[in-house]
Amino acid sequence: MDSVLLDLSVLATDSRFRGIGRYALMLARGLAAQRDGIRPLALEQVKPFRAGIVTDDLLATADRLTQADAPVMAHTAWAWSIRVGMMPATRAVRPALVHSVHPEATPLGPLGCPRVTTLHDLVPLLLPKHYARSWKEGYSVGRQKLDYRRYHRADHLLAVSECSARVATQHLGVPANRISFVYPGIDLSNWSPDPGASDVALRARLGAK
């Protein structure tokens, strides 16, 4: 059975409180519940220049990393640890595929297997005056080069919208045949066609009919 290594280490950063963290958490839960002939693995912690912590219990890993009292790692430190630690971590378990849910950390060396990266959006690239105003973001020219490297170094991209896929092709020159358009899933436990006890008051407060 082929194994797929899902990088959940990003949940150790403040991204756990944002959309990418939610995406990683729900993806881990989905893979744990429906394996479909694959063996999902979770990269829990990356260690520079040596094998990190990899588990086969995605649910437990996601829970540990998202606990309220779990330490929060600086995003820059995490990104550099991925660059120098992803290769030894991957080569230690030899998966058939690696999935990077956060694009802002590109491994420096070959992983020995294909790597898929989720393309969430390219708003900072399109609006550099609002997002690329400091050296940390590379300014406008640096941002272009950073995004080019991030998405061209991946073997395939999973775009969460048609717009993101189109921007990657038009502005970064990523070939369309290296991008798959996949809508994010929906947590059905949060939605119901039947009205709840508090729905009437909520609709009245919002002026919704």
Phi, psi and omega in degrees: 000128180288141178256146176239125181264115180261123182280101178260003182299338179296339179290350175276357179254180179289355175295343179298336182269000186245186183298321180295321177297318178296320178299313181296317181297313182288328176295319178299316179295321180293317179293324180294327183276332184222098187275326176053050174080009178240161176249100182283136176239154180242127171275106185272320183215136179256134178242124183306127174067010175211166184300135179271203180258118179238133180232165175254009179250089184295322182295314180295321179297312180298320180294318180298318185284341184249010175298149184301327182262009179291137180297149180253121182273141177299138186298320180297318178297319178297316182299318179291326178294326176294318183299321184255351183247345181295321182298307179295326179295319181289316182293338179288329182251346176051061177285166176281339185201145173243135178244114175266113183279341178244122186282348190275029175210110184253120178302141182279335183242168179292141183267346182084007178201163178296152177234127178257137179238136176280129176260104182278300176197169180233037181301316179300328178290322183280333183235065185297333181295335182262333188242333185248058186257000182225171180295333180295329178265358177082008188054194186289311182293317179296322179297319178301315181291321178298311181294323178300313180295316183302316187267337176278335179285339177283147178284332179204151180245141172251103182273135183275355178206158177295326180297314180298318179296319181293318180295320179298323179286315185284322187259338182242353178072023177287125181301139182299330181284358175255012180234129172248135181267114183228116176294141171297151181284176181238133176279098185293342179292342180266359184228144179210140177286346181268136181294141178267174184296329184263001186294322182298313181293323180294316179295321179295319180294326181270354181072027180265144180256000000 
